[in-house]
CSV table of N, CA and C in Angstrom, one decimal:
chain,number,residue,atom,x,y,z
A,1,MET,N,-1.1,-12.6,9.4
A,1,MET,CA,-1.4,-11.9,8.2
A,1,MET,C,-0.8,-12.5,7.0
A,2,THR,N,0.4,-13.2,7.2
A,2,THR,CA,1.1,-13.8,6.1
A,2,THR,C,0.3,-15.0,5.5
A,3,SER,N,-0.7,-15.4,6.2
A,3,SER,CA,-1.5,-16.5,5.6
A,3,SER,C,-2.6,-16.0,4.7
A,4,HIS,N,-2.7,-14.7,4.6
A,4,HIS,CA,-3.8,-14.1,3.8
A,4,HIS,C,-3.2,-13.8,2.4
A,5,ASP,N,-4.1,-13.8,1.4
A,5,ASP,CA,-3.7,-13.5,0.0
A,5,ASP,C,-4.0,-12.0,-0.3
A,6,ILE,N,-5.0,-11.4,0.3
A,6,ILE,CA,-5.4,-10.0,0.0
A,6,ILE,C,-5.6,-9.3,1.3
A,7,ALA,N,-5.2,-8.0,1.3
A,7,ALA,CA,-5.4,-7.2,2.5
A,7,ALA,C,-6.1,-5.9,2.0
A,8,LEU,N,-6.8,-5.3,2.9
A,8,LEU,CA,-7.6,-4.1,2.6
A,8,LEU,C,-6.9,-2.9,3.3
A,9,GLY,N,-6.8,-1.8,2.6
A,9,GLY,CA,-6.3,-0.6,3.1
A,9,GLY,C,-7.4,0.3,3.7
A,10,ILE,N,-7.4,1.5,3.3
A,10,ILE,CA,-8.4,2.5,3.8
A,10,ILE,C,-9.3,2.9,2.6
A,11,PHE,N,-10.6,3.1,3.0
A,11,PHE,CA,-11.6,3.4,1.9
A,11,PHE,C,-12.4,4.7,2.3
A,12,SER,N,-12.1,5.3,3.3
A,12,SER,CA,-12.9,6.5,3.8
A,12,SER,C,-12.8,7.7,2.9
A,13,SER,N,-13.8,8.4,2.8
A,13,SER,CA,-13.8,9.7,2.1
A,13,SER,C,-13.7,10.9,3.0
A,14,THR,N,-13.4,10.7,4.3
A,14,THR,CA,-13.2,11.8,5.2
A,14,THR,C,-11.9,12.5,4.9
A,15,PRO,N,-11.8,13.7,5.4
A,15,PRO,CA,-10.5,14.5,5.1
A,15,PRO,C,-9.3,13.7,5.5
A,16,LYS,N,-9.3,13.0,6.7
A,16,LYS,CA,-8.2,12.2,7.1
A,16,LYS,C,-8.0,11.1,6.1
A,17,GLY,N,-9.0,10.3,5.8
A,17,GLY,CA,-8.9,9.2,4.9
A,17,GLY,C,-8.4,9.5,3.5
A,18,LEU,N,-8.6,10.7,3.1
A,18,LEU,CA,-8.1,11.2,1.8
A,18,LEU,C,-6.7,11.6,1.8
A,19,HIS,N,-6.1,11.7,3.0
A,19,HIS,CA,-4.7,12.3,3.1
A,19,HIS,C,-3.7,11.4,3.8
A,20,VAL,N,-4.0,10.1,3.9
A,20,VAL,CA,-3.0,9.3,4.6
A,20,VAL,C,-2.7,8.0,3.8
A,21,VAL,N,-1.6,7.4,4.2
A,21,VAL,CA,-1.3,6.0,3.8
A,21,VAL,C,-1.2,5.3,5.1
A,22,PRO,N,-2.2,4.5,5.5
A,22,PRO,CA,-2.2,3.9,6.8
A,22,PRO,C,-1.1,2.8,7.0
A,23,ASN,N,-0.7,2.7,8.2
A,23,ASN,CA,0.4,1.7,8.5
A,23,ASN,C,0.0,0.3,8.1
A,24,LYS,N,-1.3,0.0,8.1
A,24,LYS,CA,-1.7,-1.4,7.8
A,24,LYS,C,-1.4,-1.7,6.3
A,25,VAL,N,-1.3,-0.6,5.5
A,25,VAL,CA,-1.0,-0.9,4.1
A,25,VAL,C,0.5,-1.3,3.9
A,26,TYR,N,1.4,-0.6,4.7
A,26,TYR,CA,2.8,-1.0,4.6
A,26,TYR,C,2.9,-2.4,5.2
A,27,GLN,N,2.3,-2.7,6.3
A,27,GLN,CA,2.4,-4.0,6.9
A,27,GLN,C,1.8,-5.1,6.0
A,28,SER,N,0.8,-4.8,5.3
A,28,SER,CA,0.2,-5.8,4.4
A,28,SER,C,1.1,-6.1,3.2
A,29,MET,N,1.8,-5.0,2.7
A,29,MET,CA,2.7,-5.2,1.6
A,29,MET,C,3.9,-6.0,2.1
A,30,ALA,N,4.4,-5.7,3.3
A,30,ALA,CA,5.5,-6.5,3.9
A,30,ALA,C,5.1,-8.0,4.1
A,31,ALA,N,3.9,-8.2,4.3
A,31,ALA,CA,3.4,-9.6,4.5
A,31,ALA,C,3.1,-10.3,3.2
A,32,GLU,N,3.4,-9.6,2.1
A,32,GLU,CA,3.3,-10.1,0.7
A,32,GLU,C,1.8,-10.4,0.3
A,33,CYS,N,0.9,-9.5,0.9
A,33,CYS,CA,-0.5,-9.6,0.5
A,33,CYS,C,-0.7,-8.7,-0.7
A,34,ALA,N,-1.6,-9.0,-1.6
A,34,ALA,CA,-2.1,-8.1,-2.6
A,34,ALA,C,-2.9,-7.1,-1.8
A,35,VAL,N,-2.7,-5.8,-2.1
A,35,VAL,CA,-3.4,-4.8,-1.3
A,35,VAL,C,-4.4,-4.0,-2.2
A,36,ILE,N,-5.6,-3.8,-1.6
A,36,ILE,CA,-6.6,-3.0,-2.3
A,36,ILE,C,-6.8,-1.8,-1.3
A,37,THR,N,-6.7,-0.6,-1.9
A,37,THR,CA,-6.9,0.6,-1.1
A,37,THR,C,-7.5,1.7,-1.9
A,38,SER,N,-7.9,2.8,-1.3
A,38,SER,CA,-8.5,3.9,-2.0
A,38,SER,C,-7.6,4.6,-2.9
A,39,ASP,N,-8.1,5.1,-4.0
A,39,ASP,CA,-7.3,5.9,-5.0
A,39,ASP,C,-7.3,7.3,-4.5
A,40,THR,N,-6.2,7.6,-3.8
A,40,THR,CA,-6.0,9.0,-3.3
A,40,THR,C,-4.6,9.5,-3.7
A,41,SER,N,-4.5,10.8,-3.8
A,41,SER,CA,-3.1,11.3,-4.2
A,41,SER,C,-2.0,10.8,-3.3
A,42,PRO,N,-2.1,10.8,-2.0
A,42,PRO,CA,-1.0,10.4,-1.2
A,42,PRO,C,-0.7,8.9,-1.4
A,43,GLN,N,-1.7,8.1,-1.5
A,43,GLN,CA,-1.4,6.6,-1.7
A,43,GLN,C,-0.8,6.4,-3.1
A,44,ARG,N,-1.4,7.0,-4.1
A,44,ARG,CA,-0.9,6.8,-5.5
A,44,ARG,C,0.6,7.3,-5.6
A,45,ARG,N,0.9,8.5,-5.0
A,45,ARG,CA,2.2,9.0,-5.0
A,45,ARG,C,3.2,8.1,-4.3
A,46,THR,N,2.8,7.5,-3.2
A,46,THR,CA,3.7,6.7,-2.3
A,46,THR,C,3.8,5.3,-2.9
A,47,LEU,N,2.7,4.7,-3.3
A,47,LEU,CA,2.6,3.3,-3.7
A,47,LEU,C,2.7,3.0,-5.1
A,48,GLY,N,2.6,4.0,-6.0
A,48,GLY,CA,2.6,3.8,-7.4
A,48,GLY,C,1.6,2.7,-7.9
A,49,ASN,N,2.0,1.8,-8.7
A,49,ASN,CA,1.1,0.8,-9.3
A,49,ASN,C,1.2,-0.5,-8.6
A,50,ASP,N,1.8,-0.5,-7.4
A,50,ASP,CA,2.0,-1.8,-6.7
A,50,ASP,C,0.8,-2.3,-5.9
A,51,VAL,N,-0.3,-1.5,-5.8
A,51,VAL,CA,-1.5,-2.0,-5.1
A,51,VAL,C,-2.6,-1.8,-6.1
A,52,VAL,N,-3.8,-2.3,-5.7
A,52,VAL,CA,-5.0,-2.1,-6.5
A,52,VAL,C,-5.8,-1.0,-5.9
A,53,TYR,N,-6.2,0.0,-6.7
A,53,TYR,CA,-6.9,1.1,-6.2
A,53,TYR,C,-8.4,1.1,-6.6
A,54,VAL,N,-9.2,1.6,-5.6
A,54,VAL,CA,-10.7,1.8,-5.9
A,54,VAL,C,-11.0,3.1,-5.4
A,55,ALA,N,-12.1,3.6,-5.9
A,55,ALA,CA,-12.6,5.0,-5.5
A,55,ALA,C,-13.0,4.9,-4.0
A,56,PRO,N,-12.6,6.0,-3.2
A,56,PRO,CA,-13.0,6.0,-1.8
A,56,PRO,C,-14.5,5.9,-1.6
A,57,ASN,N,-14.9,5.2,-0.6
A,57,ASN,CA,-16.3,5.1,-0.2
A,57,ASN,C,-17.2,4.5,-1.3
A,58,ASN,N,-16.6,3.5,-2.0
A,58,ASN,CA,-17.4,2.9,-3.1
A,58,ASN,C,-17.4,1.4,-2.8
A,59,PRO,N,-18.3,0.9,-2.1
A,59,PRO,CA,-18.3,-0.6,-1.8
A,59,PRO,C,-18.4,-1.5,-3.0
A,60,ARG,N,-19.1,-1.0,-4.0
A,60,ARG,CA,-19.2,-1.8,-5.3
A,60,ARG,C,-17.9,-2.0,-5.9
A,61,ALA,N,-17.1,-0.9,-6.0
A,61,ALA,CA,-15.7,-0.9,-6.6
A,61,ALA,C,-14.8,-1.9,-5.8
A,62,LEU,N,-15.0,-1.8,-4.5
A,62,LEU,CA,-14.2,-2.7,-3.6
A,62,LEU,C,-14.6,-4.2,-3.8
A,63,ALA,N,-15.8,-4.4,-3.9
A,63,ALA,CA,-16.3,-5.8,-4.2
A,63,ALA,C,-15.8,-6.3,-5.5
A,64,ASP,N,-15.8,-5.4,-6.5
A,64,ASP,CA,-15.3,-5.8,-7.9
A,64,ASP,C,-13.8,-6.1,-7.8
A,65,ALA,N,-13.1,-5.3,-7.1
A,65,ALA,CA,-11.6,-5.5,-7.0
A,65,ALA,C,-11.3,-6.8,-6.4
A,66,ILE,N,-12.0,-7.1,-5.3
A,66,ILE,CA,-11.8,-8.4,-4.6
A,66,ILE,C,-12.1,-9.5,-5.6
A,67,ALA,N,-13.3,-9.4,-6.2
A,67,ALA,CA,-13.7,-10.5,-7.2
A,67,ALA,C,-12.6,-10.6,-8.3
A,68,SER,N,-12.1,-9.6,-8.8
A,68,SER,CA,-11.1,-9.6,-9.8
A,68,SER,C,-9.8,-10.4,-9.4
A,69,LEU,N,-9.4,-10.1,-8.2
A,69,LEU,CA,-8.2,-10.7,-7.6
A,69,LEU,C,-8.4,-12.2,-7.4
A,70,ILE,N,-9.6,-12.6,-6.8
A,70,ILE,CA,-9.8,-14.0,-6.5
A,70,ILE,C,-10.2,-14.8,-7.7
A,71,SER,N,-10.6,-14.1,-8.8
A,71,SER,CA,-10.9,-14.9,-10.0
A,71,SER,C,-9.7,-15.1,-11.0
A,72,SER,N,-8.6,-14.4,-10.7
A,72,SER,CA,-7.5,-14.5,-11.6
A,72,SER,C,-6.2,-14.7,-10.8
A,73,TYR,N,-5.8,-16.0,-10.7
A,73,TYR,CA,-4.6,-16.3,-9.9
A,73,TYR,C,-3.4,-15.6,-10.4
A,74,ASN,N,-3.2,-15.4,-11.7
A,74,ASN,CA,-2.1,-14.7,-12.2
A,74,ASN,C,-2.0,-13.2,-11.8
A,75,ILE,N,-3.1,-12.6,-11.8
A,75,ILE,CA,-3.2,-11.2,-11.3
A,75,ILE,C,-2.9,-11.1,-9.8
A,76,LEU,N,-3.5,-12.0,-9.1
A,76,LEU,CA,-3.3,-12.0,-7.6
A,76,LEU,C,-1.8,-12.2,-7.3
A,77,VAL,N,-1.2,-13.1,-7.9
A,77,VAL,CA,0.2,-13.4,-7.6
A,77,VAL,C,1.1,-12.2,-8.1
A,78,ARG,N,0.7,-11.6,-9.2
A,78,ARG,CA,1.5,-10.4,-9.6
A,78,ARG,C,1.3,-9.2,-8.6
A,79,LYS,N,0.1,-9.0,-8.1
A,79,LYS,CA,-0.1,-7.9,-7.2
A,79,LYS,C,0.6,-8.2,-5.8
A,80,GLN,N,0.6,-9.5,-5.5
A,80,GLN,CA,1.4,-9.9,-4.2
A,80,GLN,C,2.8,-9.6,-4.4
A,81,SER,N,3.4,-9.9,-5.6
A,81,SER,CA,4.8,-9.7,-5.8
A,81,SER,C,5.1,-8.2,-5.9
A,82,ASP,N,4.2,-7.4,-6.5
A,82,ASP,CA,4.4,-6.0,-6.6
A,82,ASP,C,4.4,-5.4,-5.2
A,83,ALA,N,3.5,-5.8,-4.4
A,83,ALA,CA,3.4,-5.3,-3.0
A,83,ALA,C,4.7,-5.6,-2.2
A,84,ALA,N,5.1,-6.8,-2.3
A,84,ALA,CA,6.3,-7.3,-1.6
A,84,ALA,C,7.5,-6.5,-2.0
A,85,ARG,N,7.7,-6.3,-3.3
A,85,ARG,CA,8.8,-5.5,-3.9
A,85,ARG,C,8.7,-4.1,-3.4
A,86,SER,N,7.5,-3.5,-3.4
A,86,SER,CA,7.4,-2.1,-3.0
A,86,SER,C,7.7,-2.0,-1.5
A,87,ALA,N,7.4,-3.0,-0.7
A,87,ALA,CA,7.6,-2.9,0.7
A,87,ALA,C,9.1,-2.7,1.0
A,88,GLN,N,9.9,-3.2,0.2
A,88,GLN,CA,11.4,-3.0,0.4
A,88,GLN,C,11.8,-1.6,0.4
A,89,ARG,N,11.0,-0.7,-0.1
A,89,ARG,CA,11.3,0.8,-0.1
A,89,ARG,C,11.0,1.4,1.2
A,90,PHE,N,10.4,0.7,2.1
A,90,PHE,CA,9.9,1.2,3.4
A,90,PHE,C,10.5,0.6,4.6
A,91,THR,N,11.7,0.0,4.5
A,91,THR,CA,12.3,-0.6,5.6
A,91,THR,C,12.7,0.5,6.6
A,92,SER,N,12.9,0.2,7.9
A,92,SER,CA,13.3,1.2,8.8
A,92,SER,C,14.6,1.9,8.5
A,93,ASP,N,15.6,1.2,7.9
A,93,ASP,CA,16.8,1.8,7.5
A,93,ASP,C,16.6,2.9,6.5
A,94,ILE,N,15.8,2.5,5.5
A,94,ILE,CA,15.6,3.5,4.4
A,94,ILE,C,14.8,4.7,4.8
A,95,ILE,N,13.7,4.5,5.6
A,95,ILE,CA,12.8,5.6,5.9
A,95,ILE,C,13.4,6.5,7.0
A,96,THR,N,14.5,6.0,7.7
A,96,THR,CA,15.1,6.9,8.7
A,96,THR,C,16.5,7.4,8.3
A,97,ARG,N,16.9,7.1,7.1
A,97,ARG,CA,18.2,7.5,6.6
A,97,ARG,C,18.4,9.0,6.6
A,98,GLU,N,17.4,9.8,6.1
A,98,GLU,CA,17.6,11.2,6.0
A,98,GLU,C,17.6,11.8,7.4
A,99,LEU,N,16.7,11.4,8.3
A,99,LEU,CA,16.7,11.9,9.7
A,99,LEU,C,18.0,11.5,10.4
A,100,SER,N,18.5,10.3,10.2
A,100,SER,CA,19.8,9.9,10.8
A,100,SER,C,20.9,10.8,10.3
A,101,GLN,N,21.0,11.1,9.0
A,101,GLN,CA,22.0,11.9,8.5
A,101,GLN,C,21.9,13.3,9.1
A,102,TRP,N,20.7,13.9,9.2
A,102,TRP,CA,20.5,15.2,9.7
A,102,TRP,C,21.0,15.3,11.2
A,103,ILE,N,20.7,14.2,12.0
A,103,ILE,CA,21.1,14.2,13.4
A,103,ILE,C,22.6,14.2,13.5
A,104,LYS,N,23.3,13.4,12.6
A,104,LYS,CA,24.7,13.3,12.6
A,104,LYS,C,25.3,14.7,12.3
A,105,GLU,N,24.7,15.4,11.4
A,105,GLU,CA,25.3,16.7,11.0
A,105,GLU,C,25.0,17.8,12.0
A,106,HIS,N,24.1,17.6,12.9
A,106,HIS,CA,23.7,18.6,13.9
A,106,HIS,C,24.0,18.2,15.3
């Protein structure tokens, strides 16, 4: 995956697709790929502006987003950097910190 420039998240408009941030998004960010994924509340809340969003179930918007990234090297590199920086918020130490503290207290 690290040899890729762009990775795709989830684009489904099903109830599940509208309520998740799939693991492949976190993996893609850690691999320093620019990520394109659907514009849903959970993803926007979790990922902020560090990925490229498109409307769920909209192939034209997805194609346009891909074209935009491959046509502008500067934007592509910026989104790769944004994703890599964001991935640092999701290390195993960080995401298990609260649970680990709770276990220690109980």
